[in-house]
Amino acid sequence: MTRVSESRTASVTGPAAGHPSVSMALGALFVSASAVLIHLSGTSPGTASFYRCLLALPALVPLALLERGREGAVPARRRLVTLAAGALFAGDMLLWTAAIDEVGAGLSTVLVNVQVVMVPLLALLVDREPPPRRFVVSLPFLLLGVVLASGVAEGGAGGSRPLLGTVHAVLAAVCYSGFLFLLRREGRHGQAVQSYLWVTVAAAVTSLAAGVLWQGVDLTPGWTAVGWLALVAIFGQVLGWLLVAVAAPRLASHVGAILLLLTPVGALVLGWAVLGEHPSPLQLAGCAVILASGTFATTRSRRDS
C-alpha cells in the first residue's frame, strides 16, 4: 500500500489506523456480539441479514460522504468488486444466521472461522503472497481445533440441528473467506469507508432478494426485534466490520485471518453469559487449540505484515 493510501486510511479511523492489529482485534470483538444479538432478535436469517445492513446505512452514509469530499468517489470498476464482496457477505450472513439456532451462537461462529485457512490460501493462489513457515506448521492444529470446537468429535453440539448447522456454517465460511479476500484487496486502494458502504448496500439488497426465497423476510418484525437488530448494526456492521475493512489491507493475510479468531472467543463467552449455552470441555479445548495455534503462527511474523 502506498503512503498516500495509508494517510487516507488514517484520516478515516484516527489513531487506531496507526495500529492495524489493534483495529482488527477490536473489530473482531465488536463483531462477536452479533450472534447473541441476532439470537435474541428471534428473526429469520433473511430478516436479520437485511435489517443489520439497512440499519447501518444512516451511520455509514455521512462517513462516506465526508470521505468522498476529501478523496473523491470510488471508480465504477472498483464498485463491481465491492458489490461482489457484498453479495458474498450476504451469503455468509444468511447461512451463518441460520446456523446460530441450529448449532449454537458461539459454535456457529467458531465453525465459520475456517476462513483462517481459506483466506491465506486465496492470497497465495491469486496474489502470490506466501504465508510464513510458522503459519503452515500451525494449520493442522488450527483445523484440529475447529473440529473439536464444532462438537462433531463427540457426536453433537449445542443448538436444535447440529449437523445441518455445521453444513450451513461451513458454507458460510466459503462466502466469508471470499468476502474477506475481496475486502482486503479492495482496501489497498484507499477510500475504505465508501468501499465498505457499497459492500453494505450490496449485502442488504442480496439479503432481501435471497431471504425472500429462503425462510422469508419479515419487513415488520416488531420494535423489539428491530431494537436487537439495531444493536447488531451498531456493533457488527458499523463498529466491527468498518474497523476490519480499514485494518485488513495493512496486515498480512494470515495475520488478519488469525486475529479474526477473536470473534469466536467473544461469541462463546457471550453465548455462555447471555444465552446459557454450555460448550463441553472438549469443545472448549478446541477453542484453546485454535487460539494457541494462532498465537504461535503470528507472534514472530507480524513484522512481515
PDB file of C-alpha atoms in Angstrom:
ATOM      1  CA  MET A   1       0.000   0.000   0.000  1.00  0.00           C
ATOM      2  CA  THR A   2       1.312   3.469  -0.810  1.00  0.00           C
ATOM      3  CA  ARG A   3       1.977   6.215   1.709  1.00  0.00           C
ATOM      4  CA  VAL A   4      -0.943   8.162   0.215  1.00  0.00           C
ATOM      5  CA  SER A   5      -3.352   5.278   0.817  1.00  0.00           C
ATOM      6  CA  GLU A   6      -2.101   4.871   4.390  1.00  0.00           C
ATOM      7  CA  SER A   7      -2.629   8.562   5.143  1.00  0.00           C
ATOM      8  CA  ARG A   8      -6.128   8.407   3.694  1.00  0.00           C
ATOM      9  CA  THR A   9      -6.945   5.426   5.875  1.00  0.00           C
ATOM     10  CA  ALA A  10      -5.616   7.201   8.941  1.00  0.00           C
ATOM     11  CA  SER A  11      -7.860  10.194   8.226  1.00  0.00           C
ATOM     12  CA  VAL A  12     -10.888   7.925   8.389  1.00  0.00           C
ATOM     13  CA  THR A  13     -10.231   5.987  11.555  1.00  0.00           C
ATOM     14  CA  GLY A  14      -7.960   8.249  13.601  1.00  0.00           C
ATOM     15  CA  PRO A  15      -5.291   6.873  15.960  1.00  0.00           C
ATOM     16  CA  ALA A  16      -6.383   3.250  15.602  1.00  0.00           C
ATOM     17  CA  ALA A  17      -5.311   3.286  11.959  1.00  0.00           C
ATOM     18  CA  GLY A  18      -1.698   3.506  13.071  1.00  0.00           C
ATOM     19  CA  HIS A  19      -2.102   0.124  14.758  1.00  0.00           C
ATOM     20  CA  PRO A  20      -3.906  -2.137  12.274  1.00  0.00           C
ATOM     21  CA  SER A  21      -3.552  -5.206  14.512  1.00  0.00           C
ATOM     22  CA  VAL A  22      -5.351  -3.344  17.315  1.00  0.00           C
ATOM     23  CA  SER A  23      -8.052  -2.173  14.905  1.00  0.00           C
ATOM     24  CA  MET A  24      -8.566  -5.704  13.584  1.00  0.00           C
ATOM     25  CA  ALA A  25      -8.745  -7.158  17.095  1.00  0.00           C
ATOM     26  CA  LEU A  26     -11.250  -4.529  18.247  1.00  0.00           C
ATOM     27  CA  GLY A  27     -13.336  -5.060  15.119  1.00  0.00           C
ATOM     28  CA  ALA A  28     -13.390  -8.817  15.699  1.00  0.00           C
ATOM     29  CA  LEU A  29     -14.537  -8.350  19.291  1.00  0.00           C
ATOM     30  CA  PHE A  30     -17.324  -5.981  18.251  1.00  0.00           C
ATOM     31  CA  VAL A  31     -18.452  -8.453  15.585  1.00  0.00           C
ATOM     32  CA  SER A  32     -18.512 -11.250  18.189  1.00  0.00           C
ATOM     33  CA  ALA A  33     -21.635  -9.727  19.745  1.00  0.00           C
ATOM     34  CA  SER A  34     -23.656 -10.268  16.560  1.00  0.00           C
ATOM     35  CA  ALA A  35     -24.509 -13.937  17.089  1.00  0.00           C
ATOM     36  CA  VAL A  36     -26.071 -13.438  20.510  1.00  0.00           C
ATOM     37  CA  LEU A  37     -27.925 -10.258  19.488  1.00  0.00           C
ATOM     38  CA  ILE A  38     -29.378 -11.947  16.393  1.00  0.00           C
ATOM     39  CA  HIS A  39     -30.497 -14.892  18.518  1.00  0.00           C
ATOM     40  CA  LEU A  40     -32.240 -12.500  20.903  1.00  0.00           C
ATOM     41  CA  SER A  41     -33.994 -10.773  17.993  1.00  0.00           C
ATOM     42  CA  GLY A  42     -35.792 -14.034  17.136  1.00  0.00           C
ATOM     43  CA  THR A  43     -35.867 -13.158  13.431  1.00  0.00           C
ATOM     44  CA  SER A  44     -35.279 -15.264  10.317  1.00  0.00           C
ATOM     45  CA  PRO A  45     -31.868 -15.244   8.609  1.00  0.00           C
ATOM     46  CA  GLY A  46     -33.144 -13.052   5.774  1.00  0.00           C
ATOM     47  CA  THR A  47     -34.779 -10.578   8.142  1.00  0.00           C
ATOM     48  CA  ALA A  48     -31.706 -10.330  10.367  1.00  0.00           C
ATOM     49  CA  SER A  49     -29.270 -10.015   7.471  1.00  0.00           C
ATOM     50  CA  PHE A  50     -31.343  -7.380   5.676  1.00  0.00           C
ATOM     51  CA  TYR A  51     -32.036  -5.231   8.728  1.00  0.00           C
ATOM     52  CA  ARG A  52     -28.489  -5.319  10.127  1.00  0.00           C
ATOM     53  CA  CYS A  53     -27.263  -3.798   6.845  1.00  0.00           C
ATOM     54  CA  LEU A  54     -30.179  -1.408   6.357  1.00  0.00           C
ATOM     55  CA  LEU A  55     -29.919  -0.009   9.885  1.00  0.00           C
ATOM     56  CA  ALA A  56     -26.189   0.572   9.481  1.00  0.00           C
ATOM     57  CA  LEU A  57     -26.639   2.894   6.493  1.00  0.00           C
ATOM     58  CA  PRO A  58     -27.635   6.061   8.458  1.00  0.00           C
ATOM     59  CA  ALA A  59     -24.258   5.910  10.220  1.00  0.00           C
ATOM     60  CA  LEU A  60     -22.187   4.857   7.206  1.00  0.00           C
ATOM     61  CA  VAL A  61     -23.570   7.308   4.626  1.00  0.00           C
ATOM     62  CA  PRO A  62     -22.384  10.520   6.389  1.00  0.00           C
ATOM     63  CA  LEU A  63     -18.939   9.000   6.960  1.00  0.00           C
ATOM     64  CA  ALA A  64     -18.726   8.001   3.293  1.00  0.00           C
ATOM     65  CA  LEU A  65     -19.775  11.482   2.141  1.00  0.00           C
ATOM     66  CA  LEU A  66     -17.076  13.087   4.290  1.00  0.00           C
ATOM     67  CA  GLU A  67     -14.502  10.745   2.790  1.00  0.00           C
ATOM     68  CA  ARG A  68     -15.749  11.446  -0.728  1.00  0.00           C
ATOM     69  CA  GLY A  69     -15.283  15.170  -0.153  1.00  0.00           C
ATOM     70  CA  ARG A  70     -11.633  14.555   0.732  1.00  0.00           C
ATOM     71  CA  GLU A  71     -10.699  11.786  -1.691  1.00  0.00           C
ATOM     72  CA  GLY A  72     -13.284  11.691  -4.459  1.00  0.00           C
ATOM     73  CA  ALA A  73     -15.680   8.907  -5.376  1.00  0.00           C
ATOM     74  CA  VAL A  74     -14.804   5.233  -5.774  1.00  0.00           C
ATOM     75  CA  PRO A  75     -14.335   4.483  -9.517  1.00  0.00           C
ATOM     76  CA  ALA A  76     -17.070   2.441 -11.154  1.00  0.00           C
ATOM     77  CA  ARG A  77     -14.766  -0.504 -11.940  1.00  0.00           C
ATOM     78  CA  ARG A  78     -13.891  -0.820  -8.257  1.00  0.00           C
ATOM     79  CA  ARG A  79     -17.547  -0.736  -7.263  1.00  0.00           C
ATOM     80  CA  LEU A  80     -18.022  -4.025  -9.094  1.00  0.00           C
ATOM     81  CA  VAL A  81     -15.543  -5.633  -6.706  1.00  0.00           C
ATOM     82  CA  THR A  82     -17.301  -4.175  -3.670  1.00  0.00           C
ATOM     83  CA  LEU A  83     -20.675  -5.362  -4.984  1.00  0.00           C
ATOM     84  CA  ALA A  84     -19.292  -8.890  -5.371  1.00  0.00           C
ATOM     85  CA  ALA A  85     -17.899  -8.689  -1.842  1.00  0.00           C
ATOM     86  CA  GLY A  86     -21.293  -7.537  -0.588  1.00  0.00           C
ATOM     87  CA  ALA A  87     -23.065 -10.464  -2.269  1.00  0.00           C
ATOM     88  CA  LEU A  88     -20.636 -12.903  -0.636  1.00  0.00           C
ATOM     89  CA  PHE A  89     -21.122 -11.153   2.699  1.00  0.00           C
ATOM     90  CA  ALA A  90     -24.879 -11.607   2.348  1.00  0.00           C
ATOM     91  CA  GLY A  91     -24.393 -15.311   1.650  1.00  0.00           C
ATOM     92  CA  ASP A  92     -22.229 -15.573   4.747  1.00  0.00           C
ATOM     93  CA  MET A  93     -24.791 -13.748   6.898  1.00  0.00           C
ATOM     94  CA  LEU A  94     -27.760 -15.781   5.669  1.00  0.00           C
ATOM     95  CA  LEU A  95     -26.069 -19.148   6.130  1.00  0.00           C
ATOM     96  CA  TRP A  96     -24.369 -18.215   9.385  1.00  0.00           C
ATOM     97  CA  THR A  97     -27.534 -16.710  10.895  1.00  0.00           C
ATOM     98  CA  ALA A  98     -29.372 -19.946  10.083  1.00  0.00           C
ATOM     99  CA  ALA A  99     -26.595 -21.878  11.830  1.00  0.00           C
ATOM    100  CA  ILE A 100     -26.904 -19.842  15.039  1.00  0.00           C
ATOM    101  CA  ASP A 101     -30.026 -21.688  16.204  1.00  0.00           C
ATOM    102  CA  GLU A 102     -29.004 -24.960  14.570  1.00  0.00           C
ATOM    103  CA  VAL A 103     -25.561 -25.351  16.127  1.00  0.00           C
ATOM    104  CA  GLY A 104     -25.422 -22.620  18.798  1.00  0.00           C
ATOM    105  CA  ALA A 105     -24.445 -18.946  18.718  1.00  0.00           C
ATOM    106  CA  GLY A 106     -20.892 -19.415  19.906  1.00  0.00           C
ATOM    107  CA  LEU A 107     -20.051 -22.583  17.989  1.00  0.00           C
ATOM    108  CA  SER A 108     -21.536 -21.313  14.712  1.00  0.00           C
ATOM    109  CA  THR A 109     -19.007 -18.507  14.888  1.00  0.00           C
ATOM    110  CA  VAL A 110     -16.193 -20.960  15.587  1.00  0.00           C
ATOM    111  CA  LEU A 111     -17.088 -23.105  12.563  1.00  0.00           C
ATOM    112  CA  VAL A 112     -17.274 -20.200  10.141  1.00  0.00           C
ATOM    113  CA  ASN A 113     -13.718 -19.305  11.053  1.00  0.00           C
ATOM    114  CA  VAL A 114     -12.158 -21.955   8.872  1.00  0.00           C
ATOM    115  CA  GLN A 115     -11.515 -18.745   6.941  1.00  0.00           C
ATOM    116  CA  VAL A 116      -8.222 -18.797   8.822  1.00  0.00           C
ATOM    117  CA  VAL A 117      -7.091 -21.375   6.251  1.00  0.00           C
ATOM    118  CA  MET A 118      -9.003 -20.192   3.202  1.00  0.00           C
ATOM    119  CA  VAL A 119      -8.074 -16.504   3.163  1.00  0.00           C
ATOM    120  CA  PRO A 120      -4.279 -17.068   3.203  1.00  0.00           C
ATOM    121  CA  LEU A 121      -4.763 -19.785   0.585  1.00  0.00           C
ATOM    122  CA  LEU A 122      -6.597 -17.352  -1.692  1.00  0.00           C
ATOM    123  CA  ALA A 123      -3.861 -14.777  -1.106  1.00  0.00           C
ATOM    124  CA  LEU A 124      -1.269 -17.366  -2.101  1.00  0.00           C
ATOM    125  CA  LEU A 125      -3.089 -18.548  -5.232  1.00  0.00           C
ATOM    126  CA  VAL A 126      -4.231 -15.146  -6.516  1.00  0.00           C
ATOM    127  CA  ASP A 127      -1.712 -12.631  -5.174  1.00  0.00           C
ATOM    128  CA  ARG A 128       1.292 -14.935  -4.779  1.00  0.00           C
ATOM    129  CA  GLU A 129       1.532 -13.981  -1.106  1.00  0.00           C
ATOM    130  CA  PRO A 130       3.233 -16.920   0.624  1.00  0.00           C
ATOM    131  CA  PRO A 131       2.411 -17.428   4.312  1.00  0.00           C
ATOM    132  CA  PRO A 132       5.344 -17.854   6.712  1.00  0.00           C
ATOM    133  CA  ARG A 133       6.515 -21.279   7.822  1.00  0.00           C
ATOM    134  CA  ARG A 134       5.113 -20.829  11.348  1.00  0.00           C
ATOM    135  CA  PHE A 135       1.639 -20.383   9.905  1.00  0.00           C
ATOM    136  CA  VAL A 136       1.950 -23.502   7.730  1.00  0.00           C
ATOM    137  CA  VAL A 137       3.118 -25.511  10.758  1.00  0.00           C
ATOM    138  CA  SER A 138       0.149 -24.270  12.800  1.00  0.00           C
ATOM    139  CA  LEU A 139      -2.513 -25.181  10.196  1.00  0.00           C
ATOM    140  CA  PRO A 140      -3.094 -28.814  11.301  1.00  0.00           C
ATOM    141  CA  PHE A 141      -3.598 -27.624  14.869  1.00  0.00           C
ATOM    142  CA  LEU A 142      -5.963 -24.852  13.785  1.00  0.00           C
ATOM    143  CA  LEU A 143      -8.029 -27.390  11.838  1.00  0.00           C
ATOM    144  CA  LEU A 144      -7.993 -29.795  14.785  1.00  0.00           C
ATOM    145  CA  GLY A 145      -9.255 -27.002  17.000  1.00  0.00           C
ATOM    146  CA  VAL A 146     -12.116 -26.259  14.596  1.00  0.00           C
ATOM    147  CA  VAL A 147     -13.168 -29.938  14.536  1.00  0.00           C
ATOM    148  CA  LEU A 148     -13.079 -30.230  18.335  1.00  0.00           C
ATOM    149  CA  ALA A 149     -14.932 -26.971  18.856  1.00  0.00           C
ATOM    150  CA  SER A 150     -17.661 -27.986  16.419  1.00  0.00           C
ATOM    151  CA  GLY A 151     -18.731 -30.874  18.657  1.00  0.00           C
ATOM    152  CA  VAL A 152     -18.516 -33.392  15.789  1.00  0.00           C
ATOM    153  CA  ALA A 153     -15.849 -35.393  17.613  1.00  0.00           C
ATOM    154  CA  GLU A 154     -18.277 -36.233  20.420  1.00  0.00           C
ATOM    155  CA  GLY A 155     -21.374 -36.697  18.313  1.00  0.00           C
ATOM    156  CA  GLY A 156     -23.070 -33.370  18.668  1.00  0.00           C
ATOM    157  CA  ALA A 157     -23.096 -29.690  19.547  1.00  0.00           C
ATOM    158  CA  GLY A 158     -25.422 -27.132  21.019  1.00  0.00           C
ATOM    159  CA  GLY A 159     -28.461 -26.000  19.087  1.00  0.00           C
ATOM    160  CA  SER A 160     -31.504 -27.650  17.566  1.00  0.00           C
ATOM    161  CA  ARG A 161     -29.997 -29.248  14.414  1.00  0.00           C
ATOM    162  CA  PRO A 162     -26.220 -29.553  14.848  1.00  0.00           C
ATOM    163  CA  LEU A 163     -25.478 -31.485  11.646  1.00  0.00           C
ATOM    164  CA  LEU A 164     -27.388 -29.106   9.368  1.00  0.00           C
ATOM    165  CA  GLY A 165     -25.971 -26.178  11.317  1.00  0.00           C
ATOM    166  CA  THR A 166     -22.446 -27.457  10.700  1.00  0.00           C
ATOM    167  CA  VAL A 167     -23.133 -27.655   6.951  1.00  0.00           C
ATOM    168  CA  HIS A 168     -24.570 -24.145   6.898  1.00  0.00           C
ATOM    169  CA  ALA A 169     -21.651 -22.778   8.921  1.00  0.00           C
ATOM    170  CA  VAL A 170     -19.051 -24.341   6.610  1.00  0.00           C
ATOM    171  CA  LEU A 171     -20.820 -22.964   3.516  1.00  0.00           C
ATOM    172  CA  ALA A 172     -20.913 -19.602   5.263  1.00  0.00           C
ATOM    173  CA  ALA A 173     -17.161 -19.908   5.749  1.00  0.00           C
ATOM    174  CA  VAL A 174     -16.682 -20.183   1.973  1.00  0.00           C
ATOM    175  CA  CYS A 175     -18.641 -16.972   1.407  1.00  0.00           C
ATOM    176  CA  TYR A 176     -16.950 -15.347   4.398  1.00  0.00           C
ATOM    177  CA  SER A 177     -13.484 -16.130   3.051  1.00  0.00           C
ATOM    178  CA  GLY A 178     -14.293 -14.714  -0.378  1.00  0.00           C
ATOM    179  CA  PHE A 179     -15.715 -11.590   1.226  1.00  0.00           C
ATOM    180  CA  LEU A 180     -12.640 -11.067   3.412  1.00  0.00           C
ATOM    181  CA  PHE A 181     -10.278 -11.628   0.496  1.00  0.00           C
ATOM    182  CA  LEU A 182     -12.049  -9.078  -1.725  1.00  0.00           C
ATOM    183  CA  LEU A 183     -12.476  -6.599   1.133  1.00  0.00           C
ATOM    184  CA  ARG A 184      -8.748  -6.693   1.860  1.00  0.00           C
ATOM    185  CA  ARG A 185      -7.800  -6.475  -1.815  1.00  0.00           C
ATOM    186  CA  GLU A 186     -10.114  -3.536  -2.500  1.00  0.00           C
ATOM    187  CA  GLY A 187      -8.975  -1.696   0.634  1.00  0.00           C
ATOM    188  CA  ARG A 188      -5.451  -1.374  -0.708  1.00  0.00           C
ATOM    189  CA  HIS A 189      -6.691   1.442  -2.960  1.00  0.00           C
ATOM    190  CA  GLY A 190      -7.900   3.598  -0.062  1.00  0.00           C
ATOM    191  CA  GLN A 191     -11.418   5.086   0.265  1.00  0.00           C
ATOM    192  CA  ALA A 192     -12.228   2.408   2.813  1.00  0.00           C
ATOM    193  CA  VAL A 193     -15.494   3.868   4.095  1.00  0.00           C
ATOM    194  CA  GLN A 194     -17.008   4.359   0.641  1.00  0.00           C
ATOM    195  CA  SER A 195     -15.984   0.869  -0.420  1.00  0.00           C
ATOM    196  CA  TYR A 196     -17.465  -0.605   2.731  1.00  0.00           C
ATOM    197  CA  LEU A 197     -20.675   1.384   2.200  1.00  0.00           C
ATOM    198  CA  TRP A 198     -21.061  -0.206  -1.246  1.00  0.00           C
ATOM    199  CA  VAL A 199     -20.408  -3.623   0.313  1.00  0.00           C
ATOM    200  CA  THR A 200     -23.164  -2.986   2.856  1.00  0.00           C
ATOM    201  CA  VAL A 201     -25.647  -1.781   0.228  1.00  0.00           C
ATOM    202  CA  ALA A 202     -24.983  -4.850  -1.932  1.00  0.00           C
ATOM    203  CA  ALA A 203     -25.320  -7.115   1.103  1.00  0.00           C
ATOM    204  CA  ALA A 204     -28.670  -5.523   2.029  1.00  0.00           C
ATOM    205  CA  VAL A 205     -30.107  -5.976  -1.477  1.00  0.00           C
ATOM    206  CA  THR A 206     -28.807  -9.551  -1.800  1.00  0.00           C
ATOM    207  CA  SER A 207     -30.078 -10.458   1.667  1.00  0.00           C
ATOM    208  CA  LEU A 208     -33.540  -9.161   0.811  1.00  0.00           C
ATOM    209  CA  ALA A 209     -33.714 -10.977  -2.530  1.00  0.00           C
ATOM    210  CA  ALA A 210     -32.258 -14.275  -1.301  1.00  0.00           C
ATOM    211  CA  GLY A 211     -34.032 -14.093   2.032  1.00  0.00           C
ATOM    212  CA  VAL A 212     -37.433 -13.873   0.380  1.00  0.00           C
ATOM    213  CA  LEU A 213     -36.703 -17.191  -1.333  1.00  0.00           C
ATOM    214  CA  TRP A 214     -35.199 -18.861   1.771  1.00  0.00           C
ATOM    215  CA  GLN A 215     -37.065 -18.730   5.103  1.00  0.00           C
ATOM    216  CA  GLY A 216     -38.617 -15.370   4.211  1.00  0.00           C
ATOM    217  CA  VAL A 217     -38.044 -11.726   5.164  1.00  0.00           C
ATOM    218  CA  ASP A 218     -40.347 -10.009   7.636  1.00  0.00           C
ATOM    219  CA  LEU A 219     -40.366  -6.296   6.844  1.00  0.00           C
ATOM    220  CA  THR A 220     -42.297  -5.564  10.046  1.00  0.00           C
ATOM    221  CA  PRO A 221     -40.657  -7.778  12.707  1.00  0.00           C
ATOM    222  CA  GLY A 222     -41.742  -5.559  15.615  1.00  0.00           C
ATOM    223  CA  TRP A 223     -39.942  -2.896  17.605  1.00  0.00           C
ATOM    224  CA  THR A 224     -38.279  -5.329  19.998  1.00  0.00           C
ATOM    225  CA  ALA A 225     -36.692  -7.273  17.151  1.00  0.00           C
ATOM    226  CA  VAL A 226     -35.699  -4.059  15.381  1.00  0.00           C
ATOM    227  CA  GLY A 227     -34.051  -2.885  18.596  1.00  0.00           C
ATOM    228  CA  TRP A 228     -31.880  -6.005  18.827  1.00  0.00           C
ATOM    229  CA  LEU A 229     -31.021  -5.775  15.132  1.00  0.00           C
ATOM    230  CA  ALA A 230     -30.119  -2.099  15.548  1.00  0.00           C
ATOM    231  CA  LEU A 231     -27.549  -3.219  18.124  1.00  0.00           C
ATOM    232  CA  VAL A 232     -26.239  -5.760  15.593  1.00  0.00           C
ATOM    233  CA  ALA A 233     -25.919  -2.921  13.075  1.00  0.00           C
ATOM    234  CA  ILE A 234     -24.042  -0.713  15.539  1.00  0.00           C
ATOM    235  CA  PHE A 235     -21.664  -3.300  16.980  1.00  0.00           C
ATOM    236  CA  GLY A 236     -21.289  -5.584  13.975  1.00  0.00           C
ATOM    237  CA  GLN A 237     -21.711  -3.509  10.836  1.00  0.00           C
ATOM    238  CA  VAL A 238     -20.600  -0.019  11.886  1.00  0.00           C
ATOM    239  CA  LEU A 239     -18.010  -0.520  14.635  1.00  0.00           C
ATOM    240  CA  GLY A 240     -16.858  -4.045  13.861  1.00  0.00           C
ATOM    241  CA  TRP A 241     -16.673  -4.517  10.113  1.00  0.00           C
ATOM    242  CA  LEU A 242     -15.624  -0.948   9.339  1.00  0.00           C
ATOM    243  CA  LEU A 243     -12.584  -1.401  11.589  1.00  0.00           C
ATOM    244  CA  VAL A 244     -11.846  -4.701   9.858  1.00  0.00           C
ATOM    245  CA  ALA A 245     -12.234  -3.104   6.411  1.00  0.00           C
ATOM    246  CA  VAL A 246      -9.710  -0.405   7.312  1.00  0.00           C
ATOM    247  CA  ALA A 247      -7.206  -2.690   9.047  1.00  0.00           C
ATOM    248  CA  ALA A 248      -7.197  -5.772   6.783  1.00  0.00           C
ATOM    249  CA  PRO A 249      -5.328  -4.231   3.814  1.00  0.00           C
ATOM    250  CA  ARG A 250      -2.495  -3.176   6.145  1.00  0.00           C
ATOM    251  CA  LEU A 251      -1.911  -6.668   7.538  1.00  0.00           C
ATOM    252  CA  ALA A 252      -0.557  -9.850   6.005  1.00  0.00           C
ATOM    253  CA  SER A 253      -3.454 -12.113   5.029  1.00  0.00           C
ATOM    254  CA  HIS A 254      -2.617 -14.770   7.630  1.00  0.00           C
ATOM    255  CA  VAL A 255      -2.292 -12.212  10.449  1.00  0.00           C
ATOM    256  CA  GLY A 256      -5.680 -10.655   9.685  1.00  0.00           C
ATOM    257  CA  ALA A 257      -7.339 -14.058   9.373  1.00  0.00           C
ATOM    258  CA  ILE A 258      -5.974 -15.224  12.715  1.00  0.00           C
ATOM    259  CA  LEU A 259      -6.861 -12.009  14.551  1.00  0.00           C
ATOM    260  CA  LEU A 260     -10.457 -12.554  13.432  1.00  0.00           C
ATOM    261  CA  LEU A 261     -10.420 -15.704  15.574  1.00  0.00           C
ATOM    262  CA  LEU A 262     -11.088 -13.353  18.476  1.00  0.00           C
ATOM    263  CA  THR A 263     -14.667 -13.344  17.160  1.00  0.00           C
ATOM    264  CA  PRO A 264     -15.482 -16.910  18.288  1.00  0.00           C
ATOM    265  CA  VAL A 265     -13.825 -16.292  21.640  1.00  0.00           C
ATOM    266  CA  GLY A 266     -16.092 -13.332  22.339  1.00  0.00           C
ATOM    267  CA  ALA A 267     -19.116 -15.160  20.961  1.00  0.00           C
ATOM    268  CA  LEU A 268     -18.538 -18.195  23.176  1.00  0.00           C
ATOM    269  CA  VAL A 269     -18.251 -16.002  26.256  1.00  0.00           C
ATOM    270  CA  LEU A 270     -21.421 -14.099  25.387  1.00  0.00           C
ATOM    271  CA  GLY A 271     -23.250 -17.317  24.435  1.00  0.00           C
ATOM    272  CA  TRP A 272     -22.479 -18.701  27.890  1.00  0.00           C
ATOM    273  CA  ALA A 273     -23.223 -15.470  29.786  1.00  0.00           C
ATOM    274  CA  VAL A 274     -26.381 -14.381  27.946  1.00  0.00           C
ATOM    275  CA  LEU A 275     -27.923 -17.495  26.371  1.00  0.00           C
ATOM    276  CA  GLY A 276     -26.840 -20.124  28.875  1.00  0.00           C
ATOM    277  CA  GLU A 277     -25.035 -22.221  26.275  1.00  0.00           C
ATOM    278  CA  HIS A 278     -22.640 -24.715  27.836  1.00  0.00           C
ATOM    279  CA  PRO A 279     -19.903 -25.953  25.500  1.00  0.00           C
ATOM    280  CA  SER A 280     -18.370 -29.254  26.547  1.00  0.00           C
ATOM    281  CA  PRO A 281     -14.790 -29.455  27.878  1.00  0.00           C
ATOM    282  CA  LEU A 282     -13.706 -30.927  24.539  1.00  0.00           C
ATOM    283  CA  GLN A 283     -15.254 -28.053  22.638  1.00  0.00           C
ATOM    284  CA  LEU A 284     -13.579 -25.534  24.922  1.00  0.00           C
ATOM    285  CA  ALA A 285     -10.304 -27.379  24.413  1.00  0.00           C
ATOM    286  CA  GLY A 286     -10.785 -26.977  20.673  1.00  0.00           C
ATOM    287  CA  CYS A 287     -11.144 -23.225  21.090  1.00  0.00           C
ATOM    288  CA  ALA A 288      -7.992 -23.173  23.208  1.00  0.00           C
ATOM    289  CA  VAL A 289      -6.128 -25.061  20.477  1.00  0.00           C
ATOM    290  CA  ILE A 290      -7.304 -22.519  17.894  1.00  0.00           C
ATOM    291  CA  LEU A 291      -6.122 -19.576  19.964  1.00  0.00           C
ATOM    292  CA  ALA A 292      -2.813 -21.156  20.942  1.00  0.00           C
ATOM    293  CA  SER A 293      -2.057 -22.129  17.353  1.00  0.00           C
ATOM    294  CA  GLY A 294      -2.986 -18.666  16.145  1.00  0.00           C
ATOM    295  CA  THR A 295      -0.677 -17.072  18.674  1.00  0.00           C
ATOM    296  CA  PHE A 296       2.170 -19.335  17.580  1.00  0.00           C
ATOM    297  CA  ALA A 297       1.574 -18.506  13.913  1.00  0.00           C
ATOM    298  CA  THR A 298       1.610 -14.719  14.343  1.00  0.00           C
ATOM    299  CA  THR A 299       3.852 -13.862  17.293  1.00  0.00           C
ATOM    300  CA  ARG A 300       7.094 -13.692  15.326  1.00  0.00           C
ATOM    301  CA  SER A 301       5.680 -12.864  11.923  1.00  0.00           C
ATOM    302  CA  ARG A 302       3.961  -9.523  12.489  1.00  0.00           C
ATOM    303  CA  ARG A 303       7.000  -7.643  11.255  1.00  0.00           C
ATOM    304  CA  ASP A 304       6.334  -9.255   7.870  1.00  0.00           C
ATOM    305  CA  SER A 305       2.900  -7.629   7.717  1.00  0.00           C
TER     306      SER A 305
END
